[in-house]
PDB file of C-alpha atoms in Angstrom:
ATOM      1  CA  MET A   9     103.647  63.284  92.783  1.00  0.00           C
ATOM      2  CA  ALA A  10     102.729  66.915  91.973  1.00  0.00           C
ATOM      3  CA  GLN A  11     106.152  68.524  92.387  1.00  0.00           C
ATOM      4  CA  ARG A  12     109.844  66.981  93.168  1.00  0.00           C
ATOM      5  CA  GLN A  13     111.257  67.544  96.400  1.00  0.00           C
ATOM      6  CA  GLY A  14     114.928  69.836  96.838  1.00  0.00           C
ATOM      7  CA  LYS A  15     116.792  72.514  95.212  1.00  0.00           C
ATOM      8  CA  GLY A  16     116.000  73.546  91.824  1.00  0.00           C
ATOM      9  CA  LEU A  17     112.710  75.613  90.038  1.00  0.00           C
ATOM     10  CA  GLY A  18     109.474  76.226  91.421  1.00  0.00           C
ATOM     11  CA  ARG A  19     106.462  74.485  89.525  1.00  0.00           C
ATOM     12  CA  GLY A  20     105.510  77.520  88.001  1.00  0.00           C
ATOM     13  CA  ALA A  21     108.764  78.521  86.753  1.00  0.00           C
ATOM     14  CA  ALA A  22     109.309  75.080  85.706  1.00  0.00           C
ATOM     15  CA  ASP A  23     106.154  75.106  83.723  1.00  0.00           C
ATOM     16  CA  ALA A  24     107.065  78.682  81.964  1.00  0.00           C
ATOM     17  CA  LEU A  25     110.646  77.140  81.286  1.00  0.00           C
ATOM     18  CA  LEU A  26     109.497  74.237  79.683  1.00  0.00           C
ATOM     19  CA  ALA A  27     106.823  76.389  77.450  1.00  0.00           C
ATOM     20  CA  VAL A  28     109.469  78.043  76.115  1.00  0.00           C
ATOM     21  CA  ILE A  29     111.257  75.382  75.159  1.00  0.00           C
ATOM     22  CA  ALA A  30     108.142  73.891  73.586  1.00  0.00           C
ATOM     23  CA  CYS A  31     108.014  76.986  71.513  1.00  0.00           C
ATOM     24  CA  ALA A  32     111.818  76.797  70.919  1.00  0.00           C
ATOM     25  CA  TRP A  33     111.396  73.178  69.629  1.00  0.00           C
ATOM     26  CA  GLY A  34     108.437  74.216  67.483  1.00  0.00           C
ATOM     27  CA  SER A  35     110.984  75.970  65.124  1.00  0.00           C
ATOM     28  CA  SER A  36     112.931  72.831  64.708  1.00  0.00           C
ATOM     29  CA  TYR A  37     110.630  71.183  62.431  1.00  0.00           C
ATOM     30  CA  LEU A  38     111.105  74.478  60.120  1.00  0.00           C
ATOM     31  CA  LEU A  39     115.103  74.219  60.359  1.00  0.00           C
ATOM     32  CA  ILE A  40     115.257  70.295  59.665  1.00  0.00           C
ATOM     33  CA  LYS A  41     112.932  70.903  56.852  1.00  0.00           C
ATOM     34  CA  VAL A  42     115.570  73.181  55.539  1.00  0.00           C
ATOM     35  CA  GLY A  43     118.618  71.216  56.755  1.00  0.00           C
ATOM     36  CA  THR A  44     117.603  68.158  55.019  1.00  0.00           C
ATOM     37  CA  GLY A  45     117.295  69.500  51.805  1.00  0.00           C
ATOM     38  CA  ALA A  46     121.356  69.398  51.545  1.00  0.00           C
ATOM     39  CA  VAL A  47     122.567  67.204  54.733  1.00  0.00           C
ATOM     40  CA  PRO A  48     121.337  63.987  55.305  1.00  0.00           C
ATOM     41  CA  PRO A  49     119.528  63.046  58.555  1.00  0.00           C
ATOM     42  CA  PHE A  50     122.232  61.290  60.386  1.00  0.00           C
ATOM     43  CA  SER A  51     124.599  63.975  59.451  1.00  0.00           C
ATOM     44  CA  LEU A  52     121.985  66.673  60.564  1.00  0.00           C
ATOM     45  CA  ILE A  53     122.053  64.483  63.882  1.00  0.00           C
ATOM     46  CA  ALA A  54     125.748  64.486  64.788  1.00  0.00           C
ATOM     47  CA  LEU A  55     126.497  68.062  63.443  1.00  0.00           C
ATOM     48  CA  ARG A  56     123.481  69.843  65.377  1.00  0.00           C
ATOM     49  CA  PHE A  57     124.342  67.808  68.487  1.00  0.00           C
ATOM     50  CA  GLY A  58     127.856  68.135  68.263  1.00  0.00           C
ATOM     51  CA  ILE A  59     127.945  71.818  67.764  1.00  0.00           C
ATOM     52  CA  ALA A  60     125.819  72.116  70.809  1.00  0.00           C
ATOM     53  CA  PHE A  61     127.861  69.760  72.918  1.00  0.00           C
ATOM     54  CA  VAL A  62     131.001  71.618  72.116  1.00  0.00           C
ATOM     55  CA  VAL A  63     129.244  75.107  73.113  1.00  0.00           C
ATOM     56  CA  VAL A  64     127.598  73.957  76.392  1.00  0.00           C
ATOM     57  CA  ALA A  65     130.759  72.190  77.406  1.00  0.00           C
ATOM     58  CA  ALA A  66     132.884  75.199  76.917  1.00  0.00           C
ATOM     59  CA  ILE A  67     130.156  77.157  79.254  1.00  0.00           C
ATOM     60  CA  PHE A  68     129.977  74.708  82.256  1.00  0.00           C
ATOM     61  CA  SER A  69     133.307  73.380  81.810  1.00  0.00           C
ATOM     62  CA  ARG A  70     134.156  73.520  85.599  1.00  0.00           C
ATOM     63  CA  ARG A  71     130.651  71.649  86.164  1.00  0.00           C
ATOM     64  CA  LEU A  72     131.798  69.134  83.993  1.00  0.00           C
ATOM     65  CA  ALA A  73     134.963  68.160  85.910  1.00  0.00           C
ATOM     66  CA  LYS A  74     132.367  66.850  88.709  1.00  0.00           C
ATOM     67  CA  THR A  75     130.733  64.329  86.314  1.00  0.00           C
ATOM     68  CA  ARG A  76     130.013  60.929  87.813  1.00  0.00           C
ATOM     69  CA  VAL A  77     130.429  57.482  86.014  1.00  0.00           C
ATOM     70  CA  SER A  78     126.671  57.007  86.916  1.00  0.00           C
ATOM     71  CA  THR A  79     125.751  60.463  84.934  1.00  0.00           C
ATOM     72  CA  LEU A  80     127.526  59.342  81.787  1.00  0.00           C
ATOM     73  CA  VAL A  81     125.933  56.092  81.864  1.00  0.00           C
ATOM     74  CA  ARG A  82     122.268  57.908  82.146  1.00  0.00           C
ATOM     75  CA  ALA A  83     123.306  60.370  79.737  1.00  0.00           C
ATOM     76  CA  ALA A  84     124.615  57.342  77.235  1.00  0.00           C
ATOM     77  CA  VAL A  85     120.509  56.200  77.656  1.00  0.00           C
ATOM     78  CA  LEU A  86     119.366  59.149  76.803  1.00  0.00           C
ATOM     79  CA  GLY A  87     121.394  60.192  74.238  1.00  0.00           C
ATOM     80  CA  ALA A  88     120.267  56.811  72.544  1.00  0.00           C
ATOM     81  CA  LEU A  89     116.638  57.820  72.841  1.00  0.00           C
ATOM     82  CA  MET A  90     117.238  60.902  71.517  1.00  0.00           C
ATOM     83  CA  PHE A  91     118.994  59.937  68.640  1.00  0.00           C
ATOM     84  CA  ALA A  92     116.244  57.391  67.551  1.00  0.00           C
ATOM     85  CA  LEU A  93     113.752  60.022  68.235  1.00  0.00           C
ATOM     86  CA  PHE A  94     115.693  62.472  65.370  1.00  0.00           C
ATOM     87  CA  GLY A  95     116.566  59.644  63.280  1.00  0.00           C
ATOM     88  CA  PHE A  96     112.735  58.781  62.587  1.00  0.00           C
ATOM     89  CA  LEU A  97     111.813  62.459  62.849  1.00  0.00           C
ATOM     90  CA  MET A  98     114.266  63.554  60.125  1.00  0.00           C
ATOM     91  CA  THR A  99     113.508  60.643  58.061  1.00  0.00           C
ATOM     92  CA  GLY A 100     109.895  61.172  57.962  1.00  0.00           C
ATOM     93  CA  ILE A 101     109.769  65.234  57.783  1.00  0.00           C
ATOM     94  CA  GLY A 102     111.283  64.429  54.297  1.00  0.00           C
ATOM     95  CA  GLN A 103     108.035  62.999  53.278  1.00  0.00           C
ATOM     96  CA  THR A 104     105.462  64.995  55.070  1.00  0.00           C
ATOM     97  CA  SER A 105     104.825  68.664  55.821  1.00  0.00           C
ATOM     98  CA  ALA A 106     106.792  70.406  58.648  1.00  0.00           C
ATOM     99  CA  SER A 107     103.313  70.992  60.702  1.00  0.00           C
ATOM    100  CA  ASN A 108     102.162  67.512  60.159  1.00  0.00           C
ATOM    101  CA  ALA A 109     105.699  66.075  61.577  1.00  0.00           C
ATOM    102  CA  GLY A 110     105.139  68.608  64.680  1.00  0.00           C
ATOM    103  CA  PHE A 111     101.820  67.511  64.981  1.00  0.00           C
ATOM    104  CA  LEU A 112     102.223  63.711  65.109  1.00  0.00           C
ATOM    105  CA  THR A 113     105.320  63.753  66.957  1.00  0.00           C
ATOM    106  CA  SER A 114     103.344  65.394  69.614  1.00  0.00           C
ATOM    107  CA  LEU A 115     101.473  62.282  70.042  1.00  0.00           C
ATOM    108  CA  ALA A 116     103.889  61.551  72.938  1.00  0.00           C
ATOM    109  CA  VAL A 117     101.338  63.749  74.959  1.00  0.00           C
ATOM    110  CA  VAL A 118      99.083  60.131  74.919  1.00  0.00           C
ATOM    111  CA  PHE A 119     102.027  57.888  75.101  1.00  0.00           C
ATOM    112  CA  VAL A 120     103.780  59.200  78.236  1.00  0.00           C
ATOM    113  CA  PRO A 121     100.665  58.332  80.303  1.00  0.00           C
ATOM    114  CA  VAL A 122     100.361  54.949  79.173  1.00  0.00           C
ATOM    115  CA  ILE A 123     103.987  54.206  79.465  1.00  0.00           C
ATOM    116  CA  ASN A 124     103.987  55.935  82.976  1.00  0.00           C
ATOM    117  CA  ALA A 125     100.994  53.983  84.014  1.00  0.00           C
ATOM    118  CA  VAL A 126     102.708  50.771  82.950  1.00  0.00           C
ATOM    119  CA  VAL A 127     105.911  51.568  85.006  1.00  0.00           C
ATOM    120  CA  ARG A 128     104.443  52.761  87.910  1.00  0.00           C
ATOM    121  CA  ARG A 129     101.204  50.647  88.107  1.00  0.00           C
ATOM    122  CA  ARG A 130      99.168  53.430  88.748  1.00  0.00           C
ATOM    123  CA  ALA A 131      96.638  55.233  86.150  1.00  0.00           C
ATOM    124  CA  PRO A 132      96.673  58.916  85.615  1.00  0.00           C
ATOM    125  CA  GLY A 133      94.295  61.333  87.293  1.00  0.00           C
ATOM    126  CA  ALA A 134      90.975  62.282  85.980  1.00  0.00           C
ATOM    127  CA  ARG A 135      92.083  66.061  84.897  1.00  0.00           C
ATOM    128  CA  MET A 136      95.057  64.647  83.274  1.00  0.00           C
ATOM    129  CA  THR A 137      93.212  62.048  81.382  1.00  0.00           C
ATOM    130  CA  ALA A 138      90.941  64.950  79.909  1.00  0.00           C
ATOM    131  CA  GLY A 139      93.564  66.788  79.048  1.00  0.00           C
ATOM    132  CA  VAL A 140      95.134  64.026  76.996  1.00  0.00           C
ATOM    133  CA  ALA A 141      91.802  63.283  75.213  1.00  0.00           C
ATOM    134  CA  VAL A 142      91.162  67.021  73.995  1.00  0.00           C
ATOM    135  CA  THR A 143      94.984  67.240  72.945  1.00  0.00           C
ATOM    136  CA  LEU A 144      94.689  63.921  71.228  1.00  0.00           C
ATOM    137  CA  LEU A 145      91.219  65.104  69.107  1.00  0.00           C
ATOM    138  CA  GLY A 146      93.093  68.403  68.502  1.00  0.00           C
ATOM    139  CA  ILE A 147      96.061  66.131  66.809  1.00  0.00           C
ATOM    140  CA  ALA A 148      93.533  64.359  64.947  1.00  0.00           C
ATOM    141  CA  LEU A 149      91.944  67.188  63.508  1.00  0.00           C
ATOM    142  CA  LEU A 150      95.228  68.527  62.437  1.00  0.00           C
ATOM    143  CA  SER A 151      97.005  65.410  60.935  1.00  0.00           C
ATOM    144  CA  LEU A 152      94.743  62.861  59.869  1.00  0.00           C
ATOM    145  CA  HIS A 153      93.979  62.917  56.200  1.00  0.00           C
ATOM    146  CA  GLY A 154      90.246  62.347  54.980  1.00  0.00           C
ATOM    147  CA  SER A 155      90.786  58.450  54.715  1.00  0.00           C
ATOM    148  CA  LEU A 156      92.014  58.329  58.130  1.00  0.00           C
ATOM    149  CA  THR A 157      95.149  56.968  56.784  1.00  0.00           C
ATOM    150  CA  LEU A 158      98.920  58.304  57.393  1.00  0.00           C
ATOM    151  CA  SER A 159     101.616  58.708  54.748  1.00  0.00           C
ATOM    152  CA  PRO A 160     104.661  57.086  55.134  1.00  0.00           C
ATOM    153  CA  GLY A 161     106.463  59.896  56.681  1.00  0.00           C
ATOM    154  CA  ASP A 162     103.644  60.533  58.787  1.00  0.00           C
ATOM    155  CA  ALA A 163     104.070  57.126  60.175  1.00  0.00           C
ATOM    156  CA  LEU A 164     107.488  57.593  60.638  1.00  0.00           C
ATOM    157  CA  CYS A 165     107.071  60.731  62.667  1.00  0.00           C
ATOM    158  CA  VAL A 166     104.578  58.731  65.059  1.00  0.00           C
ATOM    159  CA  MET A 167     107.302  56.284  65.565  1.00  0.00           C
ATOM    160  CA  GLY A 168     109.367  59.101  66.439  1.00  0.00           C
ATOM    161  CA  SER A 169     106.477  60.222  69.111  1.00  0.00           C
ATOM    162  CA  ILE A 170     106.934  56.800  70.752  1.00  0.00           C
ATOM    163  CA  PHE A 171     110.627  57.413  71.217  1.00  0.00           C
ATOM    164  CA  TYR A 172     110.216  61.055  72.542  1.00  0.00           C
ATOM    165  CA  ALA A 173     107.596  59.568  75.021  1.00  0.00           C
ATOM    166  CA  LEU A 174     110.353  57.382  76.193  1.00  0.00           C
ATOM    167  CA  PHE A 175     112.666  59.987  76.299  1.00  0.00           C
ATOM    168  CA  ILE A 176     110.571  62.401  78.446  1.00  0.00           C
ATOM    169  CA  VAL A 177     109.518  59.408  80.912  1.00  0.00           C
ATOM    170  CA  ALA A 178     113.354  58.448  81.140  1.00  0.00           C
ATOM    171  CA  THR A 179     114.179  61.893  81.567  1.00  0.00           C
ATOM    172  CA  ASP A 180     111.713  62.013  84.535  1.00  0.00           C
ATOM    173  CA  ARG A 181     113.036  59.153  86.494  1.00  0.00           C
ATOM    174  CA  LEU A 182     116.920  59.833  85.588  1.00  0.00           C
ATOM    175  CA  SER A 183     117.144  63.631  86.431  1.00  0.00           C
ATOM    176  CA  ALA A 184     115.780  62.746  89.926  1.00  0.00           C
ATOM    177  CA  LYS A 185     118.967  60.713  90.687  1.00  0.00           C
ATOM    178  CA  GLU A 186     121.893  62.991  88.978  1.00  0.00           C
ATOM    179  CA  ASP A 187     122.704  66.745  88.337  1.00  0.00           C
ATOM    180  CA  PRO A 188     120.050  67.552  85.710  1.00  0.00           C
ATOM    181  CA  LEU A 189     122.463  69.936  84.227  1.00  0.00           C
ATOM    182  CA  LEU A 190     125.295  67.523  83.522  1.00  0.00           C
ATOM    183  CA  LEU A 191     122.661  65.195  82.268  1.00  0.00           C
ATOM    184  CA  GLY A 192     121.435  67.663  80.084  1.00  0.00           C
ATOM    185  CA  VAL A 193     125.025  68.446  78.672  1.00  0.00           C
ATOM    186  CA  TRP A 194     126.390  64.856  78.202  1.00  0.00           C
ATOM    187  CA  GLN A 195     123.083  63.614  76.456  1.00  0.00           C
ATOM    188  CA  LEU A 196     124.018  66.230  73.635  1.00  0.00           C
ATOM    189  CA  GLY A 197     127.452  64.478  73.182  1.00  0.00           C
ATOM    190  CA  PHE A 198     126.031  61.292  73.261  1.00  0.00           C
ATOM    191  CA  ALA A 199     123.582  61.611  70.679  1.00  0.00           C
ATOM    192  CA  ALA A 200     126.176  63.319  68.456  1.00  0.00           C
ATOM    193  CA  LEU A 201     128.257  60.314  68.832  1.00  0.00           C
ATOM    194  CA  PHE A 202     125.298  57.576  67.561  1.00  0.00           C
ATOM    195  CA  GLY A 203     124.837  60.242  64.847  1.00  0.00           C
ATOM    196  CA  LEU A 204     128.561  60.435  63.838  1.00  0.00           C
ATOM    197  CA  VAL A 205     128.738  56.375  63.673  1.00  0.00           C
ATOM    198  CA  ALA A 206     125.263  56.106  61.885  1.00  0.00           C
ATOM    199  CA  THR A 207     126.376  58.793  59.416  1.00  0.00           C
ATOM    200  CA  ASN A 208     129.458  56.649  58.465  1.00  0.00           C
ATOM    201  CA  LEU A 209     127.576  53.519  58.704  1.00  0.00           C
ATOM    202  CA  PHE A 210     124.744  54.340  56.497  1.00  0.00           C
ATOM    203  CA  GLU A 211     125.439  57.408  54.719  1.00  0.00           C
ATOM    204  CA  ALA A 212     127.812  59.623  52.915  1.00  0.00           C
ATOM    205  CA  PRO A 213     128.771  62.415  55.538  1.00  0.00           C
ATOM    206  CA  ALA A 214     128.020  65.870  54.421  1.00  0.00           C
ATOM    207  CA  LEU A 215     128.358  69.392  55.454  1.00  0.00           C
ATOM    208  CA  PRO A 216     126.080  72.131  54.627  1.00  0.00           C
ATOM    209  CA  ALA A 217     127.148  73.706  51.298  1.00  0.00           C
ATOM    210  CA  ASP A 218     125.601  77.275  51.944  1.00  0.00           C
ATOM    211  CA  PRO A 219     124.810  80.233  54.539  1.00  0.00           C
ATOM    212  CA  VAL A 220     121.129  79.263  54.554  1.00  0.00           C
ATOM    213  CA  HIS A 221     121.650  75.672  55.215  1.00  0.00           C
ATOM    214  CA  TRP A 222     124.444  76.596  57.861  1.00  0.00           C
ATOM    215  CA  GLY A 223     121.985  78.950  59.311  1.00  0.00           C
ATOM    216  CA  ALA A 224     119.457  75.895  59.702  1.00  0.00           C
ATOM    217  CA  VAL A 225     122.217  73.608  61.654  1.00  0.00           C
ATOM    218  CA  LEU A 226     123.341  76.278  63.938  1.00  0.00           C
ATOM    219  CA  GLY A 227     119.382  77.515  65.021  1.00  0.00           C
ATOM    220  CA  LEU A 228     119.394  73.578  65.522  1.00  0.00           C
ATOM    221  CA  ALA A 229     122.550  73.208  67.332  1.00  0.00           C
ATOM    222  CA  LEU A 230     122.240  76.410  69.532  1.00  0.00           C
ATOM    223  CA  VAL A 231     118.355  77.246  70.162  1.00  0.00           C
ATOM    224  CA  CYS A 232     116.458  73.666  69.936  1.00  0.00           C
ATOM    225  CA  SER A 233     119.382  71.608  71.260  1.00  0.00           C
ATOM    226  CA  ALA A 234     121.978  73.523  73.407  1.00  0.00           C
ATOM    227  CA  PHE A 235     119.407  75.548  75.190  1.00  0.00           C
ATOM    228  CA  GLY A 236     116.713  72.986  74.935  1.00  0.00           C
ATOM    229  CA  PHE A 237     117.640  69.890  75.829  1.00  0.00           C
ATOM    230  CA  VAL A 238     120.141  71.167  78.132  1.00  0.00           C
ATOM    231  CA  ALA A 239     117.234  73.361  79.977  1.00  0.00           C
ATOM    232  CA  GLN A 240     114.573  70.391  79.824  1.00  0.00           C
ATOM    233  CA  PRO A 241     116.277  68.077  82.691  1.00  0.00           C
ATOM    234  CA  VAL A 242     116.302  70.856  85.038  1.00  0.00           C
ATOM    235  CA  ALA A 243     112.866  72.263  84.254  1.00  0.00           C
ATOM    236  CA  GLN A 244     111.365  68.638  84.412  1.00  0.00           C
ATOM    237  CA  ARG A 245     113.119  67.769  87.951  1.00  0.00           C
ATOM    238  CA  ALA A 246     110.385  70.158  88.950  1.00  0.00           C
ATOM    239  CA  THR A 247     107.327  68.625  87.578  1.00  0.00           C
ATOM    240  CA  THR A 248     105.966  65.351  86.234  1.00  0.00           C
ATOM    241  CA  ALA A 249     106.178  63.526  82.963  1.00  0.00           C
ATOM    242  CA  GLU A 250     102.613  63.630  82.279  1.00  0.00           C
ATOM    243  CA  HIS A 251     102.555  67.586  82.793  1.00  0.00           C
ATOM    244  CA  ALA A 252     105.597  67.916  81.024  1.00  0.00           C
ATOM    245  CA  ALA A 253     104.496  66.086  77.874  1.00  0.00           C
ATOM    246  CA  LEU A 254     101.488  68.012  77.840  1.00  0.00           C
ATOM    247  CA  LEU A 255     103.489  71.375  77.855  1.00  0.00           C
ATOM    248  CA  PHE A 256     105.581  69.997  75.107  1.00  0.00           C
ATOM    249  CA  ALA A 257     102.223  69.645  73.110  1.00  0.00           C
ATOM    250  CA  LEU A 258     102.531  73.193  72.495  1.00  0.00           C
ATOM    251  CA  GLU A 259     105.459  72.552  70.652  1.00  0.00           C
ATOM    252  CA  PRO A 260     103.461  71.679  67.049  1.00  0.00           C
ATOM    253  CA  VAL A 261     101.331  74.771  67.400  1.00  0.00           C
ATOM    254  CA  SER A 262     104.315  77.006  67.337  1.00  0.00           C
ATOM    255  CA  SER A 263     105.498  74.746  64.312  1.00  0.00           C
ATOM    256  CA  ALA A 264     102.382  75.340  62.425  1.00  0.00           C
ATOM    257  CA  VAL A 265     102.607  79.111  62.889  1.00  0.00           C
ATOM    258  CA  LEU A 266     106.218  79.115  61.824  1.00  0.00           C
ATOM    259  CA  ALA A 267     105.586  76.906  58.945  1.00  0.00           C
ATOM    260  CA  PHE A 268     102.776  79.292  57.908  1.00  0.00           C
ATOM    261  CA  VAL A 269     105.092  82.174  57.978  1.00  0.00           C
ATOM    262  CA  PHE A 270     108.509  80.733  56.094  1.00  0.00           C
ATOM    263  CA  LEU A 271     107.177  77.971  54.274  1.00  0.00           C
ATOM    264  CA  GLY A 272     103.718  79.018  53.186  1.00  0.00           C
ATOM    265  CA  GLU A 273     102.358  75.995  54.894  1.00  0.00           C
ATOM    266  CA  THR A 274      98.677  76.638  55.612  1.00  0.00           C
ATOM    267  CA  LEU A 275      95.639  75.209  58.231  1.00  0.00           C
ATOM    268  CA  ASP A 276      92.030  75.127  56.974  1.00  0.00           C
ATOM    269  CA  ALA A 277      89.307  75.628  59.537  1.00  0.00           C
ATOM    270  CA  ARG A 278      89.714  71.956  60.572  1.00  0.00           C
ATOM    271  CA  GLY A 279      93.649  72.481  61.507  1.00  0.00           C
ATOM    272  CA  MET A 280      92.861  75.510  63.303  1.00  0.00           C
ATOM    273  CA  LEU A 281      90.182  73.765  65.668  1.00  0.00           C
ATOM    274  CA  GLY A 282      92.636  71.239  66.416  1.00  0.00           C
ATOM    275  CA  ALA A 283      95.313  73.735  67.164  1.00  0.00           C
ATOM    276  CA  VAL A 284      92.865  75.168  69.633  1.00  0.00           C
ATOM    277  CA  LEU A 285      91.747  72.043  71.162  1.00  0.00           C
ATOM    278  CA  VAL A 286      95.644  71.161  71.716  1.00  0.00           C
ATOM    279  CA  ILE A 287      95.850  74.655  73.616  1.00  0.00           C
ATOM    280  CA  ALA A 288      92.687  73.818  75.611  1.00  0.00           C
ATOM    281  CA  GLY A 289      93.748  70.363  76.202  1.00  0.00           C
ATOM    282  CA  VAL A 290      97.157  71.756  77.972  1.00  0.00           C
ATOM    283  CA  LEU A 291      95.242  74.214  80.094  1.00  0.00           C
ATOM    284  CA  VAL A 292      92.789  71.590  81.115  1.00  0.00           C
ATOM    285  CA  ALA A 293      95.443  69.511  82.517  1.00  0.00           C
ATOM    286  CA  SER A 294      97.602  72.259  84.008  1.00  0.00           C
ATOM    287  CA  LEU A 295      94.897  73.841  86.040  1.00  0.00           C
ATOM    288  CA  PRO A 296      95.879  73.684  89.770  1.00  0.00           C
ATOM    289  CA  ALA A 297      94.141  71.188  92.052  1.00  0.00           C
ATOM    290  CA  ARG A 298      91.519  72.381  94.065  1.00  0.00           C
ATOM    291  CA  ARG A 299      92.387  72.886  97.909  1.00  0.00           C
ATOM    292  CA  ARG A 300      90.532  70.902 100.239  1.00  0.00           C
ATOM    293  CA  SER A 301      88.285  72.524 102.216  1.00  0.00           C
ATOM    294  CA  ALA A 302      87.978  70.471 104.939  1.00  0.00           C
ATOM    295  CA  ILE A 303      90.546  70.282 107.924  1.00  0.00           C
ATOM    296  CA  SER A 304      91.452  67.226 109.987  1.00  0.00           C
ATOM    297  CA  PRO A 305      92.986  67.377 113.131  1.00  0.00           C
ATOM    298  CA  SER A 306      96.971  66.216 113.345  1.00  0.00           C
ATOM    299  CA  PRO A 307      98.455  64.828 116.643  1.00  0.00           C
ATOM    300  CA  GLU A 308     101.537  66.459 115.482  1.00  0.00           C
ATOM    301  CA  THR A 309     100.500  69.785 114.231  1.00  0.00           C
ATOM    302  CA  GLY A 310      97.047  70.347 115.834  1.00  0.00           C
ATOM    303  CA  VAL A 311      95.225  71.131 112.715  1.00  0.00           C
ATOM    304  CA  ARG A 312      96.571  70.505 108.876  1.00  0.00           C
ATOM    305  CA  ALA A 313      94.366  72.035 106.250  1.00  0.00           C
TER     306      ALA A 313
END
């Protein structure tokens, strides 16, 4: 299925929006690194998604009045997956670099086709497989250490990438059945709710203590969450889960650039080669399919290209 039918964005516009979302999400690793320095992980989840939900709910208040029970149920599923993803990521990023966390979380680009192949009982196409392989090689060059082992923080980020893949696949399936904008808004509310419960159970709830940390929280809430997670189901409805995952592989490249500029984290020659391969893998899988040159007669239309 190359493109979803019905109202919504065209494939090109959806791809462009997903790429912008990926770059916006790339900033989240830097902001999480800053934010978790003063606020524990579950508190940060509750804050970022809670603020994001209040903002977008105020903007789309009239649209929210049309919410159905089925929308809330599906949004709760996505919110739970989102909470699990960021629970692992925020815990892991405290034990590894922001750039490493970005690239390891993008292993979702590999897990998504595997999960979809199992769910749909259909293997991905050759171009998609080639793109995934090139992207995986790039991520390996960027993230694996000389001994080919992962640190505990890296392992937690890999767990986060598994839930990231499940989140992308679930969004692909559920956004086809609901208003994707409403789904995007309500999933923020449920993620905030799960974060609030977890922080009261496992942490001492805390708020940012200074403008720098508040700035990180607001950046996560408004740019990465209010924009990114509301626009994602709208854009992803016009494409496939595998294609969306490959575009999201641009996220760690953005993360590495921002980590270099603001945190002084640098990439060596191998890391830069890995970043190039990630971009190349996305481009390979995103090339438009070649049109068939042959024509075949159709009883209804005469000739079909």
